[in-house]
Coordinates of C-alpha atoms and ligand atoms in Angstrom, one line a residue:
M3 CA 95.4 80.6 42.4
N4 CA 92.4 80.6 40.2
P5 CA 89.9 77.9 40.7
T6 CA 88.8 76.6 37.3
L7 CA 85.7 75.3 35.8
D8 CA 87.6 72.2 35.0
Q9 CA 88.2 71.7 38.7
A10 CA 84.5 72.1 39.4
E11 CA 83.6 69.6 36.7
R12 CA 86.0 67.1 38.2
L13 CA 84.5 67.5 41.6
D14 CA 81.0 67.0 40.1
A15 CA 82.3 63.8 38.3
D16 CA 83.6 62.5 41.6
D17 CA 80.4 63.3 43.5
E18 CA 78.5 60.3 44.7
L19 CA 75.5 62.3 45.4
A20 CA 75.2 63.9 41.8
V21 CA 72.8 61.2 40.8
Y22 CA 70.2 62.4 43.1
R23 CA 69.8 65.7 41.3
D24 CA 67.7 63.9 38.7
R25 CA 65.2 63.0 41.3
F26 CA 64.2 66.6 41.5
V27 CA 61.9 68.6 39.2
P28 CA 64.1 70.2 36.7
I29 CA 64.3 74.0 36.7
E30 CA 62.6 75.0 33.5
D31 CA 63.5 78.7 33.7
P32 CA 66.5 79.0 31.5
G33 CA 67.5 82.2 33.3
V34 CA 68.4 80.3 36.5
V35 CA 72.2 80.0 36.6
A36 CA 72.3 78.7 40.2
Y37 CA 69.8 77.9 42.9
L38 CA 71.6 78.6 46.1
D39 CA 68.5 79.1 48.3
G40 CA 67.6 75.5 49.0
N41 CA 68.1 76.4 52.8
S42 CA 65.1 78.7 52.5
L43 CA 62.9 76.7 50.1
G44 CA 64.2 73.3 49.0
R45 CA 63.5 72.1 45.5
P46 CA 60.6 69.8 44.9
L47 CA 61.2 66.0 44.2
L48 CA 59.6 64.4 41.2
A49 CA 58.2 61.9 43.6
A50 CA 56.4 64.7 45.5
A51 CA 54.5 65.6 42.3
E52 CA 53.5 62.0 41.8
R53 CA 52.5 61.5 45.5
L54 CA 50.4 64.7 45.4
Q55 CA 48.6 63.5 42.2
D56 CA 47.9 60.1 43.8
L57 CA 46.8 61.7 47.0
V58 CA 44.3 63.8 45.4
R59 CA 43.0 61.3 42.9
H60 CA 43.0 58.1 45.0
D61 CA 43.3 58.8 48.8
W62 CA 41.2 61.9 48.7
G63 CA 39.3 61.6 45.5
S64 CA 38.3 57.9 45.8
R65 CA 38.8 56.7 49.4
L66 CA 37.4 59.9 50.6
I67 CA 36.8 60.2 54.3
R68 CA 37.8 56.6 54.9
S69 CA 41.3 57.7 54.3
W70 CA 41.5 59.2 57.8
E71 CA 41.3 55.7 59.3
E72 CA 43.4 54.2 56.4
G73 CA 46.5 56.1 57.3
W74 CA 46.0 59.8 57.4
L75 CA 45.4 60.1 61.2
T76 CA 48.8 58.3 62.0
L77 CA 50.7 60.1 59.3
P78 CA 52.1 62.8 61.6
E79 CA 53.8 60.2 63.9
R80 CA 54.7 57.8 61.1
I81 CA 56.6 60.5 59.2
G82 CA 57.9 61.8 62.6
D83 CA 59.3 58.4 63.6
E84 CA 61.0 58.1 60.1
L85 CA 62.5 61.5 60.3
G86 CA 63.7 60.8 63.9
R87 CA 65.3 57.6 62.7
V88 CA 66.9 59.1 59.5
A89 CA 67.8 62.6 60.6
L90 CA 67.3 63.4 64.3
G91 CA 68.9 60.5 66.2
A92 CA 65.5 60.1 68.0
A93 CA 64.1 56.8 69.0
P94 CA 60.4 56.1 67.8
G95 CA 57.5 57.9 69.6
Q96 CA 59.2 61.2 70.2
V97 CA 58.8 63.1 66.9
I98 CA 55.6 64.3 65.4
V99 CA 54.8 66.5 62.3
A100 CA 52.5 69.4 63.1
D101 CA 51.7 73.1 62.7
S102 CA 54.6 75.5 61.8
T103 CA 57.9 75.9 63.6
S104 CA 56.6 79.0 65.3
V105 CA 53.6 77.3 66.8
C106 CA 55.6 74.2 67.7
L107 CA 58.1 76.5 69.4
Y108 CA 55.2 78.2 71.3
K109 CA 53.9 74.8 72.4
T110 CA 57.3 73.4 73.6
V111 CA 58.4 76.5 75.3
R112 CA 55.1 76.7 77.2
A113 CA 55.3 73.0 78.0
A114 CA 58.9 73.5 79.3
L115 CA 57.8 76.4 81.5
A116 CA 55.0 74.3 83.0
L117 CA 57.6 71.6 83.8
R118 CA 59.8 74.2 85.7
A119 CA 57.2 76.0 87.7
G120 CA 58.6 78.6 90.1
R121 CA 61.6 79.4 87.9
T122 CA 61.4 82.8 86.4
E123 CA 63.7 83.2 83.4
I124 CA 63.7 82.1 79.6
V125 CA 67.2 82.3 78.1
T126 CA 67.7 83.0 74.4
D127 CA 70.2 85.0 72.3
T128 CA 69.9 88.3 70.5
A129 CA 71.0 86.8 67.2
N130 CA 68.4 84.1 67.2
F131 CA 66.0 83.9 64.3
P132 CA 63.1 86.6 64.6
T133 CA 60.3 84.1 65.1
D134 CA 62.2 82.5 68.0
R135 CA 62.8 85.9 69.6
F136 CA 59.3 87.0 69.0
I137 CA 57.6 83.9 70.4
V138 CA 59.9 84.0 73.5
D139 CA 59.1 87.6 74.1
G140 CA 55.4 87.0 73.6
I141 CA 55.3 84.1 76.0
A142 CA 57.2 86.1 78.6
E143 CA 54.6 88.8 78.4
Q144 CA 51.7 86.3 78.8
T145 CA 53.3 84.4 81.7
G146 CA 55.2 87.0 83.5
H147 CA 58.6 85.3 82.9
T148 CA 61.8 87.4 82.3
V149 CA 63.7 87.0 79.1
K150 CA 67.5 86.8 79.8
W151 CA 69.1 87.7 76.5
I152 CA 72.6 86.5 75.6
A153 CA 74.2 89.2 73.6
S154 CA 75.7 86.7 71.1
D155 CA 77.9 87.7 68.0
P156 CA 75.6 86.8 65.0
W157 CA 78.7 85.9 63.0
S158 CA 80.2 83.4 65.5
G159 CA 77.0 82.1 67.0
V160 CA 76.1 81.6 70.5
R161 CA 79.1 80.2 72.5
T162 CA 78.8 77.5 75.2
E163 CA 80.6 79.8 77.8
E164 CA 78.0 82.5 77.1
V165 CA 75.2 80.0 78.0
A166 CA 77.0 78.9 81.0
A167 CA 77.2 82.4 82.3
A168 CA 73.5 83.1 81.5
V169 CA 71.9 80.1 83.2
S170 CA 71.3 79.8 86.9
E171 CA 68.7 78.4 89.3
R172 CA 66.3 81.0 87.9
T173 CA 66.4 79.4 84.4
A174 CA 63.3 77.5 83.4
V175 CA 64.1 77.1 79.7
V176 CA 66.8 77.9 77.2
V177 CA 65.8 78.4 73.5
L178 CA 68.6 78.3 70.9
S179 CA 69.2 77.5 67.2
H180 CA 71.4 74.6 66.5
V181 CA 72.8 76.3 63.4
D182 CA 72.7 80.1 63.1
Y183 CA 70.6 81.3 60.2
R184 CA 72.9 84.0 59.3
S185 CA 76.4 82.6 59.7
A186 CA 75.8 78.8 59.9
A187 CA 77.7 78.6 63.1
I188 CA 77.0 75.4 64.8
A189 CA 76.1 75.3 68.6
D190 CA 77.5 72.5 70.8
M191 CA 74.2 70.8 71.5
T192 CA 75.6 68.2 73.9
A193 CA 77.7 70.7 75.9
V194 CA 74.9 73.3 76.1
S195 CA 72.4 70.7 77.1
R196 CA 74.6 69.5 79.9
I197 CA 75.2 73.0 81.3
V198 CA 71.5 73.8 81.2
H199 CA 70.5 70.5 82.9
D200 CA 73.3 71.0 85.6
N201 CA 71.4 74.2 86.4
G202 CA 68.0 72.4 86.5
G203 CA 66.7 74.0 83.3
L204 CA 65.4 72.6 80.1
V205 CA 66.4 73.3 76.4
V206 CA 64.4 73.8 73.3
W207 CA 66.4 73.5 70.1
D208 CA 65.5 75.0 66.8
L209 CA 66.8 72.7 64.1
C210 CA 65.6 74.6 61.0
H211 CA 69.1 75.0 59.6
S212 CA 70.5 71.6 60.6
V213 CA 67.7 69.1 60.0
G214 CA 68.5 67.1 56.8
V215 CA 72.0 68.3 56.4
L216 CA 73.9 67.8 59.6
P217 CA 73.9 64.7 61.8
V218 CA 71.6 65.6 64.8
E219 CA 71.6 63.3 67.8
L220 CA 68.8 64.5 70.0
D221 CA 68.6 61.4 72.2
A222 CA 72.4 61.2 72.6
A223 CA 72.7 64.9 73.3
G224 CA 70.1 64.7 76.1
A225 CA 67.9 67.3 74.3
D226 CA 64.6 67.9 76.0
F227 CA 62.6 69.4 73.1
A228 CA 63.3 70.4 69.5
V229 CA 61.5 71.9 66.6
G230 CA 62.2 72.5 63.0
C231 CA 60.7 73.2 59.6
T232 CA 60.5 70.8 56.7
Y233 CA 60.5 73.2 53.6
K234 CA 64.2 74.0 53.7
F235 CA 66.7 71.1 53.6
L236 CA 63.9 68.6 53.9
N237 CA 62.3 69.8 50.6
G238 CA 58.7 69.5 52.0
G239 CA 57.4 72.4 49.9
P240 CA 56.1 75.8 50.7
G241 CA 54.3 75.7 54.1
S242 CA 54.8 72.1 54.7
P243 CA 54.3 71.4 58.4
A244 CA 57.0 71.5 61.0
F245 CA 57.9 68.8 63.4
L246 CA 58.5 68.8 67.1
Y247 CA 60.5 66.4 69.4
V248 CA 59.6 65.7 73.0
N249 CA 62.2 63.4 74.8
A250 CA 60.3 60.4 76.2
R251 CA 61.4 61.3 79.8
H252 CA 59.0 64.2 79.6
H253 CA 56.0 62.4 78.2
N254 CA 54.2 61.7 81.4
D255 CA 54.2 65.4 82.4
F256 CA 54.2 67.1 78.9
R257 CA 51.3 69.6 78.7
Q258 CA 51.2 72.0 75.8
P259 CA 48.7 74.9 75.8
I260 CA 46.8 74.2 72.6
T261 CA 44.5 71.4 73.7
G262 CA 42.6 70.5 70.6
W263 CA 40.6 67.3 69.8
I264 CA 43.3 65.7 67.7
G265 CA 45.6 65.7 70.6
A266 CA 43.0 64.0 72.8
A267 CA 43.1 60.4 73.9
D268 CA 39.8 59.7 72.3
I269 CA 39.5 61.7 69.1
F270 CA 36.0 60.5 68.2
G271 CA 34.7 59.9 71.7
M272 CA 33.4 63.5 71.8
T273 CA 34.1 63.5 75.5
D274 CA 33.2 66.4 77.9
R275 CA 36.7 67.2 78.9
F276 CA 40.1 67.1 77.3
Q277 CA 42.2 64.0 78.2
P278 CA 45.6 64.2 76.5
A279 CA 46.6 61.3 74.2
P280 CA 49.5 59.3 75.5
G281 CA 53.0 60.1 74.4
I282 CA 53.9 62.4 71.5
R283 CA 50.3 62.6 70.0
S284 CA 49.3 65.0 72.8
A285 CA 51.4 67.6 71.1
L286 CA 48.9 67.7 68.2
S287 CA 46.0 70.2 68.3
G288 CA 44.0 70.3 65.1
T289 CA 43.5 68.2 61.9
P290 CA 46.9 67.3 60.3
T291 CA 47.7 69.0 57.0
I292 CA 47.7 65.8 54.8
L293 CA 48.4 67.6 51.5
G294 CA 51.3 69.5 53.1
M295 CA 53.0 66.3 54.1
A296 CA 53.0 64.8 50.6
G297 CA 56.4 66.2 49.6
L298 CA 57.9 65.3 53.0
E299 CA 57.2 61.6 52.8
A300 CA 59.1 61.5 49.5
S301 CA 62.0 63.6 50.8
V302 CA 62.5 61.7 54.0
A303 CA 62.7 58.5 52.0
L304 CA 65.3 60.1 49.7
L305 CA 67.2 61.2 52.9
A306 CA 67.2 57.6 54.1
E307 CA 68.6 56.4 50.8
A308 CA 71.3 59.1 50.5
G309 CA 72.2 58.9 54.2
I310 CA 73.0 62.0 56.4
P311 CA 76.8 61.1 56.6
R312 CA 77.3 61.4 52.8
I313 CA 75.1 64.6 52.8
R314 CA 77.1 66.1 55.5
A315 CA 80.4 65.3 53.8
K316 CA 79.2 67.0 50.6
A317 CA 77.9 70.1 52.5
R318 CA 81.3 70.5 54.0
A319 CA 83.0 70.1 50.6
L320 CA 80.6 72.5 48.9
G321 CA 81.3 75.1 51.8
R322 CA 85.1 74.7 51.3
W323 CA 84.6 75.3 47.6
V324 CA 82.6 78.5 48.1
I325 CA 85.2 79.7 50.6
E326 CA 88.1 78.8 48.2
L327 CA 86.4 80.8 45.4
A328 CA 85.5 83.7 47.6
D329 CA 89.2 83.9 48.8
A330 CA 90.5 83.9 45.2
W331 CA 87.9 86.2 43.6
L332 CA 85.8 88.1 46.2
V333 CA 87.9 88.9 49.1
P334 CA 90.1 91.2 46.9
L335 CA 86.9 93.0 45.9
G336 CA 86.0 93.9 49.6
F337 CA 84.0 90.7 50.6
T338 CA 84.6 88.9 53.8
V339 CA 83.8 85.3 54.6
A340 CA 81.4 85.7 57.6
S341 CA 80.8 81.9 58.3
P342 CA 83.1 79.8 60.2
R343 CA 86.0 78.6 58.0
S344 CA 86.3 75.3 60.0
D345 CA 84.1 72.5 58.6
E346 CA 83.4 71.4 62.1
K347 CA 81.8 74.7 63.1
R348 CA 79.9 75.5 59.8
G349 CA 76.5 74.3 58.7
A350 CA 75.4 74.1 55.1
H351 CA 75.5 77.7 54.0
V352 CA 78.2 80.3 53.7
T353 CA 77.5 83.9 54.2
L354 CA 79.7 86.6 52.6
R355 CA 79.6 90.1 53.8
H356 CA 79.9 93.1 51.6
P357 CA 78.9 96.8 52.2
A358 CA 76.6 96.8 49.2
A359 CA 75.2 93.4 49.8
E360 CA 71.5 94.4 49.6
S361 CA 71.7 96.0 46.1
L362 CA 74.2 93.3 44.9
S363 CA 71.8 90.6 45.9
R364 CA 69.1 92.2 43.7
T365 CA 71.5 92.3 40.8
L366 CA 72.5 88.7 41.4
I367 CA 68.8 87.5 41.5
D368 CA 68.2 89.4 38.2
H369 CA 71.1 87.5 36.7
G370 CA 69.8 84.2 37.8
V371 CA 71.9 83.6 40.8
I372 CA 69.4 82.9 43.4
I373 CA 70.9 83.7 46.9
D374 CA 69.4 85.3 50.0
F375 CA 70.2 88.7 51.3
R376 CA 70.5 88.7 55.1
N377 CA 70.3 92.0 56.9
P378 CA 72.4 94.1 57.3
D379 CA 75.1 93.1 54.7
G380 CA 75.1 89.3 54.2
I381 CA 74.7 87.4 51.0
R382 CA 73.8 83.9 52.1
I383 CA 74.8 81.0 49.8
G384 CA 72.8 78.0 50.6
L385 CA 74.2 74.6 49.7
S386 CA 71.8 71.7 49.4
P387 CA 73.9 68.7 48.9
L388 CA 71.3 66.7 47.0
T389 CA 70.8 69.3 44.3
T390 CA 73.7 71.8 44.4
G391 CA 76.7 71.0 42.1
Y392 CA 80.2 72.3 42.2
A393 CA 80.0 73.8 38.6
E394 CA 76.8 75.5 39.5
V395 CA 78.6 77.1 42.5
W396 CA 81.5 78.0 40.2
H397 CA 79.2 79.8 37.8
A398 CA 77.4 81.6 40.6
M399 CA 80.6 82.8 42.1
S400 CA 81.8 84.1 38.8
V401 CA 78.5 86.1 38.4
I402 CA 79.0 87.5 41.9
R403 CA 82.6 88.5 40.9
E404 CA 81.4 90.2 37.7
S405 CA 78.5 92.0 39.5
A406 CA 80.8 93.3 42.2
R407 CA 83.5 94.5 39.7
T408 CA 81.0 96.5 37.5
R409 CA 79.5 98.4 40.4
P410 CA 81.0 101.0 42.7
A411 CA 82.1 99.1 45.8
A412 CA 80.9 101.6 48.3
A413 CA 77.6 102.5 46.8
G414 CA 75.8 101.2 49.8
S415 CA 72.2 100.0 49.8
G416 CA 69.3 101.7 48.5
T417 CA 66.9 101.0 51.3
S418 CA 67.4 99.8 54.8
R419 CA 65.3 97.3 56.7
Ligands
PLP523 C1 63.0 79.2 58.7 C2 63.1 79.3 60.2 C3 61.9 79.3 60.9 C4 60.6 79.3 60.3 O1 59.5 79.3 61.1 P1 58.1 79.0 60.6 O2 57.2 79.1 61.7 O3 58.1 77.7 59.9 O4 57.8 80.0 59.5 C5 62.1 79.3 62.3 N1 63.3 79.3 62.9 C6 64.4 79.4 62.2 C7 65.7 79.3 62.9 C8 64.3 79.3 60.8 O5 65.5 79.4 60.1

């Protein structure tokens, strides 16, 4: 069977979310055939450009320092609450925008350890994203905890049974990604949280590859803490700040290590000693990055309009379309579909493996098919339901087919890293 461009165009014509593509800044570069990297850097909204203009000219340019009192100081929790409502299944007062994912992870893991004093182990998995592994390792070195590594299969993701086997009365905190950055395998948040809690531990979830594209139900899943970035599926822009979630049941005892003045109860009291602000605000440390949040406000509003259920449905359908094209065209050329084939188990990207993936990825990018290479041999195809189209994917996959055909299949990669 040969999936046709006609078929792709029919899928685009039937796509309820296709209208949202016009809300984004058009890609002016005529060399771009397909942008399949919205899971690394989401495209900007037109509204973000307007908001930035207005922010510079009006709020900053004219209202000047008065803007802190006129909304800037509360922006981190206002966007946090809205993000919680629209995309995280979190009741108000538990989500706040701050720092980077790495720093939020540091804060939440340290806070979790403090809540489980006397327990000696931090559990995470070997396939977790580098920053998660590095932060966990660094904390263990600072605090004297032991890291208990789950040797997970990067292509199937961490399994619930593996977590069950790793946790014990020694476990203080478990740090896991909700969706695996390589394979898009989805972890069972509810089941894992229950197992960890049954053993008396706490869980920190990294939502970088699920927020904005999968239904996340933090409150319902009983999650303790979560962190995530906003420049991927949330289209917040390069370096837009991250968010962190602290379940309300931990608010009374939540103590994070970076006790700066913006997280204090009385910011302008210039008090002698740090007194934490009540609730989620105590997660803050320094001055919020107001400019960095401009794109995020617009994109959370768009998310609310489009709705996570429709976004999720399209992410599944786009994933199926990539897999159908891969089976028809690329598997015969030596590719394998490394992401879960089941819609239930797959997030919003599909990774294809090929022995020459690294050099092939460079060729693809040169030909305007913007994907990600993921070490050691993965080509990651990111699908952003608000901007990615079916014909766009069809064209990209035919460029991958042509590039793979016209090169020796076993040429290997030029460099290794
Ligand atoms: C992208 C990503 C990050 C990014 O961390 P930053 O501190 O925002 O750079 C962290 N974790 C995962 C799983 C990611 O995919």
